[in-house]
Amino acid sequence: MSRERVYRWRIGAVAAGALVALGLLYASPLLLAATAIPLGYVVYGAVSSVPADAAVRIERSFDGATPPPGETVTIRLTVENVSEATLPDLRVVDGVPDDLAVVDGSARGSFVLRPGESATVAYDVVAKRGDFAFADPVVRLRSLGASRLVTETVPAAGERELSSLDPVSAAPAGTTTPVSAGTHATDSGGDGLEFHSTREYRPGDSIGRIDWRRFAKTRELSTVSYREERALRVVVAVDARPVGRVRPHAGTPTAASLGGYAAERIYETLVDGDVTTSVAAFGVDGTAPSVPTGAGPIPWVDGERADATAVARTLFDAVQRVADDPDPDPDSDASAEGRDAPLTDRDLADSTAVDGTPTVGAGSVAADGAAGGDGAVGSGAAGDRQRPTEGPDQATPDGGADAVEMLLSQFPATAQVVLVTPLADGWPVSLVRRLRRRGYPVVVLSPGATGEGSLGARVAGHERDLRLADVSATGATAVDWDREDPVEGALAAALARLPGGVRG
């Protein structure tokens, strides 16, 4: 606790002295009588004080203690006057973690509280992956004349830590396992259980597949084909390249971060359903000791390996590290709350949210639809083209096209691919085309990276819509995940569109 005296009424003492001097000089009773006015202010400031028994109780609560990343959480801070005196000027600042930004409302409040009264400060933050501990609120009491200040850190009862929903401990997306383990039927004829078609008999066909009923009627041999069944394999690929590490506005997770979380939730759901699932990650340094790789430099975890789940979780941790840390300036202290600095009245009356991560619409539109000069995804006019350029080498992962080719060579021949990407540029579309040419069924889950706050953001959003349409044109399934929609719905929609998925 700190106590401070502010000499706000010094001008009153100066004015009183001047009036006394002038009154004596000119022998003016009126000037001497006028001295009472500034002296009144001086005396008022001198006798004004903070009640000695002043005390408050604070309680913090969250609307949802374990939200998924990207979801808005309302924080409520209730302040109660538990003393017998009226507190004429109470100001409070909640200890919001540096990594969380207030996106609506304010973490600060100013109240007049009578004995037993309470008031509530409510504000919204956007959840990020991880655990974030709130510091104790800072309370400042001022006397009625604002000449006495008492500043104190008051422990808050109730919630103290905001933790996002962990993909490992989260329940599988949907009420049932979205994809059936084991085998799934294809559109091609072969061995199986479900009827597919009949064809002319060929020497060497199995006797068990001859249509004897038709032979009895027509005396012609024909062979029955069934829907061919293949072992179910899934590859989850996540796009964490720097071009996707953008956000609609400060304080929200980057699109790459949301994609990494969604990819891990999909992986855990599939593994929980005993589906053999491999993982690939774009935008992660494959040379790091803790990052697993296969035949090439792009990180890869084969679902057939004995320790696949543990190694995949290590890879997802690496994805989150790069997605949440785009390239902050270590010398910048703009995001610090400055709790070690002396608390000022401005601190207790103002609130700002600072974030160094590029926001969509903050830069300029490059000719290829990639990030602008400051890292933001397109934010200018796009009148010189109808669609963003989609060259195959546009913002490719480390190693270029050869590295991608080496990665694709490791995909199982019967795999189904789930690509999680913000579609911040045209490269993922070219990747989907390559996968489709190889015959892979592809589902693309795309978390939104744009907002509506500026012309540039709307242009970037239009370009992303075109890329979603291009993905669908390849024959792949595109799932557009709006940030305003719950993550559970997006995950369930993506998983339901896999062949063998349970559709709601």
CSV table of C-alpha atoms in Angstrom, one decimal, residues 4-379:
chain,number,residue,atom,x,y,z
A,4,GLU,CA,0.5,10.0,-1.5
A,5,ARG,CA,-0.4,13.7,-1.0
A,6,VAL,CA,-1.1,15.8,-4.0
A,7,TYR,CA,-0.8,19.6,-3.6
A,8,ARG,CA,-3.6,20.6,-5.8
A,9,TRP,CA,-4.5,23.8,-4.1
A,10,ARG,CA,-1.2,25.6,-4.1
A,11,ILE,CA,-2.6,28.2,-6.4
A,12,GLY,CA,-5.2,29.0,-3.8
A,13,ALA,CA,-2.5,29.8,-1.2
A,14,VAL,CA,-0.7,32.0,-3.7
A,15,ALA,CA,-4.0,33.8,-4.5
A,16,ALA,CA,-4.8,34.3,-0.8
A,17,GLY,CA,-1.3,35.8,-0.2
A,18,ALA,CA,-1.6,38.1,-3.2
A,19,LEU,CA,-5.1,39.3,-2.0
A,20,VAL,CA,-3.8,39.9,1.5
A,21,ALA,CA,-0.8,41.9,0.2
A,22,LEU,CA,-3.0,44.0,-2.1
A,23,GLY,CA,-5.6,44.5,0.7
A,24,LEU,CA,-2.9,45.9,3.1
A,25,LEU,CA,-1.3,47.9,0.4
A,26,TYR,CA,-4.4,49.7,-0.6
A,27,ALA,CA,-6.2,49.4,2.8
A,28,SER,CA,-9.1,47.6,1.0
A,29,PRO,CA,-11.4,45.6,3.3
A,30,LEU,CA,-13.0,44.1,0.1
A,31,LEU,CA,-9.7,42.6,-1.0
A,32,LEU,CA,-9.1,41.3,2.5
A,33,ALA,CA,-12.5,39.7,2.6
A,34,ALA,CA,-12.0,38.1,-0.8
A,35,THR,CA,-9.1,36.2,0.7
A,36,ALA,CA,-11.6,33.8,2.2
A,37,ILE,CA,-12.4,32.3,-1.1
A,38,PRO,CA,-9.0,30.9,-2.1
A,39,LEU,CA,-8.3,30.1,1.6
A,40,GLY,CA,-11.5,28.0,1.6
A,41,TYR,CA,-10.1,25.8,-1.2
A,42,VAL,CA,-6.7,25.5,0.6
A,43,VAL,CA,-8.4,24.4,3.9
A,44,TYR,CA,-10.8,22.0,2.0
A,45,GLY,CA,-7.8,20.3,0.4
A,46,ALA,CA,-5.9,20.1,3.7
A,47,VAL,CA,-8.7,18.5,5.7
A,48,SER,CA,-9.9,16.1,2.9
A,49,SER,CA,-8.7,12.6,3.5
A,50,VAL,CA,-9.3,9.0,2.6
A,51,PRO,CA,-11.3,7.1,5.3
A,52,ALA,CA,-8.9,5.3,7.6
A,53,ASP,CA,-11.1,2.2,7.6
A,54,ALA,CA,-11.6,2.1,3.8
A,55,ALA,CA,-11.6,-1.5,2.6
A,56,VAL,CA,-12.8,-3.3,-0.5
A,57,ARG,CA,-13.4,-6.9,-1.6
A,58,ILE,CA,-12.9,-8.0,-5.2
A,59,GLU,CA,-14.0,-11.1,-7.0
A,60,ARG,CA,-13.2,-12.1,-10.6
A,61,SER,CA,-15.3,-14.5,-12.8
A,62,PHE,CA,-15.0,-15.8,-16.3
A,63,ASP,CA,-17.8,-16.8,-18.7
A,64,GLY,CA,-16.2,-20.1,-19.6
A,65,ALA,CA,-13.0,-21.1,-17.9
A,66,THR,CA,-11.7,-23.4,-20.7
A,67,PRO,CA,-12.7,-21.8,-24.0
A,68,PRO,CA,-11.2,-22.9,-27.4
A,69,PRO,CA,-8.7,-20.5,-28.9
A,70,GLY,CA,-10.3,-17.6,-30.8
A,71,GLU,CA,-13.5,-17.6,-28.6
A,72,THR,CA,-14.5,-14.4,-26.8
A,73,VAL,CA,-14.5,-14.6,-23.0
A,74,THR,CA,-16.2,-12.1,-20.8
A,75,ILE,CA,-14.3,-11.2,-17.6
A,76,ARG,CA,-16.3,-9.7,-14.7
A,77,LEU,CA,-14.5,-7.9,-11.8
A,78,THR,CA,-16.9,-7.1,-8.9
A,79,VAL,CA,-15.7,-4.6,-6.3
A,80,GLU,CA,-17.6,-4.3,-3.0
A,81,ASN,CA,-17.2,-1.6,-0.3
A,82,VAL,CA,-16.9,-3.6,2.9
A,83,SER,CA,-16.1,-0.6,5.1
A,84,GLU,CA,-18.4,1.7,7.1
A,85,ALA,CA,-17.4,4.8,5.1
A,86,THR,CA,-18.4,6.1,1.7
A,87,LEU,CA,-15.7,5.9,-0.9
A,88,PRO,CA,-16.1,9.0,-3.1
A,89,ASP,CA,-13.5,8.1,-5.8
A,90,LEU,CA,-12.5,4.5,-6.2
A,91,ARG,CA,-10.6,3.4,-9.3
A,92,VAL,CA,-9.6,-0.2,-10.2
A,93,VAL,CA,-7.5,-1.8,-12.9
A,94,ASP,CA,-7.6,-5.6,-13.4
A,95,GLY,CA,-4.3,-7.4,-14.0
A,96,VAL,CA,-4.9,-8.6,-17.5
A,97,PRO,CA,-2.0,-10.8,-18.8
A,98,ASP,CA,0.2,-9.2,-21.3
A,99,ASP,CA,-0.6,-11.8,-23.9
A,100,LEU,CA,-4.3,-11.2,-23.8
A,101,ALA,CA,-5.8,-8.0,-25.3
A,102,VAL,CA,-9.1,-6.4,-24.3
A,103,VAL,CA,-11.3,-6.4,-27.4
A,104,ASP,CA,-14.4,-5.0,-25.9
A,105,GLY,CA,-15.1,-2.9,-22.8
A,106,SER,CA,-12.4,-1.9,-20.4
A,107,ALA,CA,-10.5,-3.6,-17.7
A,108,ARG,CA,-10.6,-0.3,-15.7
A,109,GLY,CA,-13.4,1.3,-13.7
A,110,SER,CA,-14.2,4.3,-11.5
A,111,PHE,CA,-17.0,4.3,-8.9
A,112,VAL,CA,-18.6,6.0,-5.9
A,113,LEU,CA,-19.5,3.3,-3.4
A,114,ARG,CA,-21.5,3.7,-0.3
A,115,PRO,CA,-21.0,1.1,2.6
A,116,GLY,CA,-22.1,-2.3,1.4
A,117,GLU,CA,-22.5,-1.3,-2.3
A,118,SER,CA,-20.7,-3.1,-5.1
A,119,ALA,CA,-20.0,-2.4,-8.8
A,120,THR,CA,-18.8,-4.5,-11.7
A,121,VAL,CA,-16.3,-4.0,-14.4
A,122,ALA,CA,-17.0,-6.2,-17.5
A,123,TYR,CA,-14.7,-6.6,-20.5
A,124,ASP,CA,-14.0,-9.2,-23.2
A,125,VAL,CA,-10.8,-10.9,-24.2
A,126,VAL,CA,-10.1,-13.4,-27.0
A,127,ALA,CA,-8.8,-16.7,-25.7
A,128,LYS,CA,-5.4,-18.0,-26.9
A,129,ARG,CA,-3.9,-21.4,-26.6
A,130,GLY,CA,-2.2,-21.8,-23.2
A,131,ASP,CA,-2.6,-20.9,-19.6
A,132,PHE,CA,-2.8,-17.2,-18.7
A,133,ALA,CA,-2.6,-16.0,-15.0
A,134,PHE,CA,-4.3,-12.8,-14.1
A,135,ALA,CA,-2.4,-10.5,-11.7
A,136,ASP,CA,-4.2,-9.0,-8.6
A,137,PRO,CA,-6.2,-5.8,-9.4
A,138,VAL,CA,-4.8,-2.4,-8.4
A,139,VAL,CA,-7.1,-0.2,-6.5
A,140,ARG,CA,-6.7,3.6,-5.9
A,141,LEU,CA,-8.8,5.6,-3.4
A,142,ARG,CA,-8.9,9.3,-3.6
A,143,SER,CA,-10.2,11.8,-1.1
A,144,LEU,CA,-13.1,14.0,-1.9
A,145,GLY,CA,-10.7,16.9,-2.5
A,146,ALA,CA,-8.4,14.6,-4.6
A,147,SER,CA,-5.5,15.7,-2.4
A,148,ARG,CA,-4.9,12.3,-0.7
A,149,LEU,CA,-4.3,9.1,-2.7
A,150,VAL,CA,-4.1,5.5,-1.4
A,151,THR,CA,-2.9,2.9,-3.9
A,152,GLU,CA,-3.1,-0.8,-3.1
A,153,THR,CA,-2.9,-4.2,-4.8
A,154,VAL,CA,-6.0,-6.2,-3.6
A,155,PRO,CA,-6.1,-10.0,-4.0
A,156,ALA,CA,-9.1,-11.1,-6.1
A,157,ALA,CA,-11.2,-14.0,-5.1
A,158,GLY,CA,-12.6,-16.4,-7.7
A,159,GLU,CA,-11.0,-17.1,-11.0
A,160,ARG,CA,-7.3,-16.4,-11.4
A,161,GLU,CA,-6.2,-18.3,-14.6
A,162,LEU,CA,-7.7,-18.5,-18.0
A,163,SER,CA,-6.9,-21.8,-19.8
A,164,SER,CA,-7.8,-22.6,-23.4
A,165,LEU,CA,-9.3,-26.0,-24.2
A,166,ASP,CA,-6.4,-28.4,-24.8
A,167,PRO,CA,-6.7,-30.6,-27.9
A,168,VAL,CA,-5.5,-33.7,-26.1
A,169,SER,CA,-8.0,-33.5,-23.3
A,170,ALA,CA,-10.9,-32.1,-25.4
A,171,ALA,CA,-13.7,-34.5,-26.3
A,172,PRO,CA,-13.8,-35.7,-29.9
A,173,ALA,CA,-15.5,-33.4,-32.2
A,174,GLY,CA,-19.2,-34.4,-32.5
A,175,THR,CA,-21.1,-36.8,-30.4
A,176,THR,CA,-19.7,-39.9,-32.1
A,177,THR,CA,-16.6,-40.9,-33.8
A,178,PRO,CA,-16.8,-38.9,-37.1
A,179,VAL,CA,-14.9,-41.4,-39.2
A,180,SER,CA,-15.3,-45.1,-39.0
A,181,ALA,CA,-12.0,-47.0,-38.4
A,182,GLY,CA,-10.9,-49.9,-40.5
A,183,THR,CA,-11.9,-49.8,-44.2
A,184,HIS,CA,-14.2,-47.7,-46.4
A,185,ALA,CA,-15.9,-48.3,-49.7
A,186,THR,CA,-14.7,-46.6,-52.8
A,187,ASP,CA,-16.3,-45.8,-56.1
A,188,SER,CA,-14.3,-48.4,-58.0
A,189,GLY,CA,-15.2,-52.0,-58.5
A,190,GLY,CA,-13.4,-54.9,-56.9
A,191,ASP,CA,-13.6,-57.1,-53.9
A,192,GLY,CA,-16.0,-56.1,-51.2
A,193,LEU,CA,-19.5,-56.6,-49.9
A,194,GLU,CA,-21.7,-53.9,-51.5
A,195,PHE,CA,-22.8,-54.4,-55.1
A,196,HIS,CA,-21.2,-52.1,-57.6
A,197,SER,CA,-21.7,-53.4,-61.2
A,198,THR,CA,-21.6,-56.4,-63.6
A,199,ARG,CA,-19.4,-57.0,-66.5
A,200,GLU,CA,-18.6,-59.7,-69.1
A,201,TYR,CA,-16.9,-62.8,-67.7
A,202,ARG,CA,-13.2,-63.0,-68.3
A,203,PRO,CA,-11.1,-66.2,-68.0
A,204,GLY,CA,-9.7,-66.4,-64.5
A,205,ASP,CA,-12.5,-64.6,-62.7
A,206,SER,CA,-13.5,-66.3,-59.4
A,207,ILE,CA,-16.3,-68.7,-59.7
A,208,GLY,CA,-17.8,-67.1,-56.6
A,209,ARG,CA,-18.3,-63.8,-58.5
A,210,ILE,CA,-20.2,-65.3,-61.5
A,211,ASP,CA,-23.8,-64.2,-61.7
A,212,TRP,CA,-25.4,-67.7,-61.9
A,213,ARG,CA,-28.9,-66.3,-62.0
A,214,ARG,CA,-28.2,-64.4,-65.1
A,215,PHE,CA,-26.5,-67.5,-66.6
A,216,ALA,CA,-29.6,-69.6,-65.9
A,217,LYS,CA,-31.8,-67.1,-67.8
A,218,THR,CA,-29.5,-66.1,-70.7
A,219,ARG,CA,-26.8,-68.8,-70.8
A,220,GLU,CA,-24.2,-66.0,-70.7
A,221,LEU,CA,-21.5,-65.7,-68.2
A,222,SER,CA,-21.1,-62.4,-66.3
A,223,THR,CA,-19.0,-61.3,-63.3
A,224,VAL,CA,-20.3,-59.3,-60.4
A,225,SER,CA,-18.1,-56.5,-59.1
A,226,TYR,CA,-18.5,-55.0,-55.6
A,227,ARG,CA,-17.4,-51.7,-54.1
A,228,GLU,CA,-13.8,-52.0,-53.4
A,229,GLU,CA,-12.8,-51.6,-49.8
A,230,ARG,CA,-9.6,-50.0,-48.7
A,231,ALA,CA,-7.9,-49.5,-45.4
A,232,LEU,CA,-8.7,-46.1,-44.0
A,233,ARG,CA,-5.7,-43.7,-43.8
A,234,VAL,CA,-5.8,-40.0,-43.2
A,235,VAL,CA,-3.1,-37.3,-43.6
A,236,VAL,CA,-3.6,-34.1,-41.7
A,237,ALA,CA,-1.6,-31.3,-43.2
A,238,VAL,CA,-1.4,-27.9,-41.4
A,239,ASP,CA,-0.3,-24.6,-43.1
A,240,ALA,CA,1.7,-22.5,-40.6
A,241,ARG,CA,3.7,-20.4,-43.1
A,242,PRO,CA,4.4,-16.8,-42.2
A,243,VAL,CA,1.9,-15.5,-44.8
A,244,GLY,CA,-0.9,-17.0,-42.7
A,245,ARG,CA,0.3,-15.5,-39.4
A,246,VAL,CA,-2.1,-12.6,-39.5
A,247,ARG,CA,-5.2,-11.7,-37.6
A,248,PRO,CA,-8.2,-9.5,-38.3
A,249,HIS,CA,-7.4,-7.1,-35.4
A,250,ALA,CA,-5.1,-6.9,-32.4
A,251,GLY,CA,-5.7,-9.3,-29.5
A,252,THR,CA,-7.0,-12.3,-31.6
A,253,PRO,CA,-5.1,-15.5,-32.4
A,254,THR,CA,-3.4,-15.6,-35.8
A,255,ALA,CA,-5.1,-17.6,-38.6
A,256,ALA,CA,-2.1,-20.0,-38.5
A,257,SER,CA,-2.6,-20.5,-34.8
A,258,LEU,CA,-6.3,-21.3,-35.2
A,259,GLY,CA,-5.3,-23.7,-38.0
A,260,GLY,CA,-2.8,-25.5,-35.8
A,261,TYR,CA,-5.3,-25.9,-33.0
A,262,ALA,CA,-8.0,-27.2,-35.4
A,263,ALA,CA,-5.5,-29.6,-37.0
A,264,GLU,CA,-4.5,-31.0,-33.7
A,265,ARG,CA,-8.2,-31.4,-32.7
A,266,ILE,CA,-8.9,-33.3,-35.9
A,267,TYR,CA,-5.8,-35.5,-35.4
A,268,GLU,CA,-6.8,-36.4,-31.8
A,269,THR,CA,-10.4,-37.1,-32.9
A,270,LEU,CA,-9.2,-39.5,-35.6
A,271,VAL,CA,-6.7,-41.2,-33.4
A,272,ASP,CA,-9.4,-41.6,-30.7
A,273,GLY,CA,-11.4,-43.4,-33.4
A,274,ASP,CA,-8.5,-45.8,-34.2
A,275,VAL,CA,-7.9,-44.2,-37.6
A,276,THR,CA,-4.3,-44.4,-38.8
A,277,THR,CA,-3.4,-40.7,-39.2
A,278,SER,CA,-0.2,-39.1,-40.4
A,279,VAL,CA,0.8,-35.4,-40.0
A,280,ALA,CA,2.6,-32.9,-42.2
A,281,ALA,CA,3.3,-29.3,-41.4
A,282,PHE,CA,4.3,-26.4,-43.7
A,283,GLY,CA,6.1,-23.4,-42.3
A,284,VAL,CA,7.9,-25.2,-39.5
A,285,ASP,CA,11.7,-25.4,-39.6
A,286,GLY,CA,12.4,-29.1,-40.2
A,287,THR,CA,16.1,-28.6,-39.2
A,288,ALA,CA,15.2,-28.0,-35.5
A,289,PRO,CA,16.2,-31.0,-33.3
A,290,SER,CA,12.7,-31.5,-31.8
A,291,VAL,CA,10.9,-31.4,-35.2
A,292,PRO,CA,10.3,-34.8,-36.8
A,293,THR,CA,10.9,-35.1,-40.6
A,294,GLY,CA,10.7,-37.9,-43.1
A,295,ALA,CA,12.5,-38.2,-46.4
A,296,GLY,CA,12.6,-34.4,-47.0
A,297,PRO,CA,12.9,-31.2,-45.1
A,298,ILE,CA,9.2,-30.7,-44.5
A,299,PRO,CA,8.1,-32.0,-41.1
A,300,TRP,CA,6.3,-35.4,-41.4
A,301,VAL,CA,5.0,-38.0,-38.9
A,302,ASP,CA,4.1,-41.4,-40.4
A,303,GLY,CA,0.9,-42.7,-38.7
A,304,GLU,CA,2.3,-46.2,-38.9
A,305,ARG,CA,5.2,-45.6,-36.5
A,306,ALA,CA,4.8,-47.0,-33.0
A,307,ASP,CA,5.2,-43.6,-31.3
A,308,ALA,CA,3.2,-41.7,-33.8
A,309,THR,CA,0.9,-40.0,-31.4
A,310,ALA,CA,3.7,-38.7,-29.1
A,311,VAL,CA,5.8,-37.5,-32.0
A,312,ALA,CA,2.7,-35.8,-33.7
A,313,ARG,CA,2.0,-33.9,-30.5
A,314,THR,CA,5.6,-32.6,-30.5
A,315,LEU,CA,5.1,-31.4,-34.1
A,316,PHE,CA,1.9,-29.7,-33.2
A,317,ASP,CA,3.6,-27.9,-30.3
A,318,ALA,CA,6.2,-26.7,-32.8
A,319,VAL,CA,3.4,-25.4,-35.1
A,320,GLN,CA,1.9,-23.4,-32.2
A,321,ARG,CA,5.2,-21.9,-31.3
A,322,VAL,CA,5.8,-20.5,-34.8
A,323,ALA,CA,2.1,-19.6,-35.3
A,324,ASP,CA,1.8,-17.6,-32.1
A,325,ASP,CA,5.2,-15.9,-32.4
A,326,PRO,CA,5.3,-14.3,-35.9
A,327,ASP,CA,8.5,-12.3,-35.2
A,328,PRO,CA,8.0,-10.0,-32.3
A,329,ASP,CA,10.4,-7.1,-31.7
A,330,PRO,CA,12.4,-8.0,-28.6
A,331,ASP,CA,13.3,-4.4,-28.0
A,332,SER,CA,9.7,-3.2,-28.1
A,333,ASP,CA,7.9,-2.7,-24.8
A,334,ALA,CA,4.6,-1.5,-26.3
A,335,SER,CA,2.7,-4.5,-25.1
A,336,ALA,CA,3.9,-4.3,-21.5
A,337,GLU,CA,1.4,-3.2,-18.9
A,338,GLY,CA,4.1,-1.4,-17.0
A,339,ARG,CA,3.1,-2.7,-13.6
A,340,ASP,CA,6.5,-1.9,-12.2
A,341,ALA,CA,6.2,1.8,-13.1
A,342,PRO,CA,4.4,4.2,-10.8
A,343,LEU,CA,0.7,4.1,-11.3
A,344,THR,CA,-0.7,7.4,-12.6
A,345,ASP,CA,-4.2,8.8,-12.9
A,346,ARG,CA,-3.9,8.3,-16.7
A,347,ASP,CA,-3.2,4.6,-16.1
A,348,LEU,CA,-6.3,4.4,-14.0
A,349,ALA,CA,-8.5,6.2,-16.5
A,350,ASP,CA,-7.3,5.0,-19.9
A,351,SER,CA,-6.9,1.6,-21.6
A,352,THR,CA,-5.2,0.6,-24.8
A,353,ALA,CA,-4.5,-2.7,-26.5
A,354,VAL,CA,-1.2,-3.0,-28.4
A,355,ASP,CA,-0.2,-6.0,-30.6
A,356,GLY,CA,2.7,-6.2,-32.9
A,357,THR,CA,1.4,-9.0,-35.1
A,358,PRO,CA,0.4,-7.9,-38.6
A,359,THR,CA,-3.4,-7.4,-39.1
A,360,VAL,CA,-5.2,-8.0,-42.3
A,361,GLY,CA,-5.7,-4.8,-44.2
A,362,ALA,CA,-2.7,-3.0,-42.5
A,363,GLY,CA,-0.4,-3.1,-45.5
A,364,SER,CA,-0.6,-3.0,-49.3
A,365,VAL,CA,-1.8,-5.5,-51.8
A,366,ALA,CA,1.1,-7.2,-53.5
A,367,ALA,CA,0.7,-8.2,-57.1
A,368,ASP,CA,0.6,-11.9,-56.3
A,369,GLY,CA,-1.9,-11.6,-53.5
A,370,ALA,CA,0.7,-12.4,-50.9
A,371,ALA,CA,1.6,-10.4,-47.8
A,372,GLY,CA,2.2,-6.6,-48.1
A,373,GLY,CA,5.3,-4.9,-47.1
A,374,ASP,CA,4.5,-5.1,-43.4
A,375,GLY,CA,3.4,-8.7,-43.4
A,376,ALA,CA,-0.4,-8.0,-43.7
A,377,VAL,CA,-2.4,-9.9,-46.1
A,378,GLY,CA,-3.5,-7.8,-49.1
A,379,SER,CA,-5.0,-4.4,-48.3
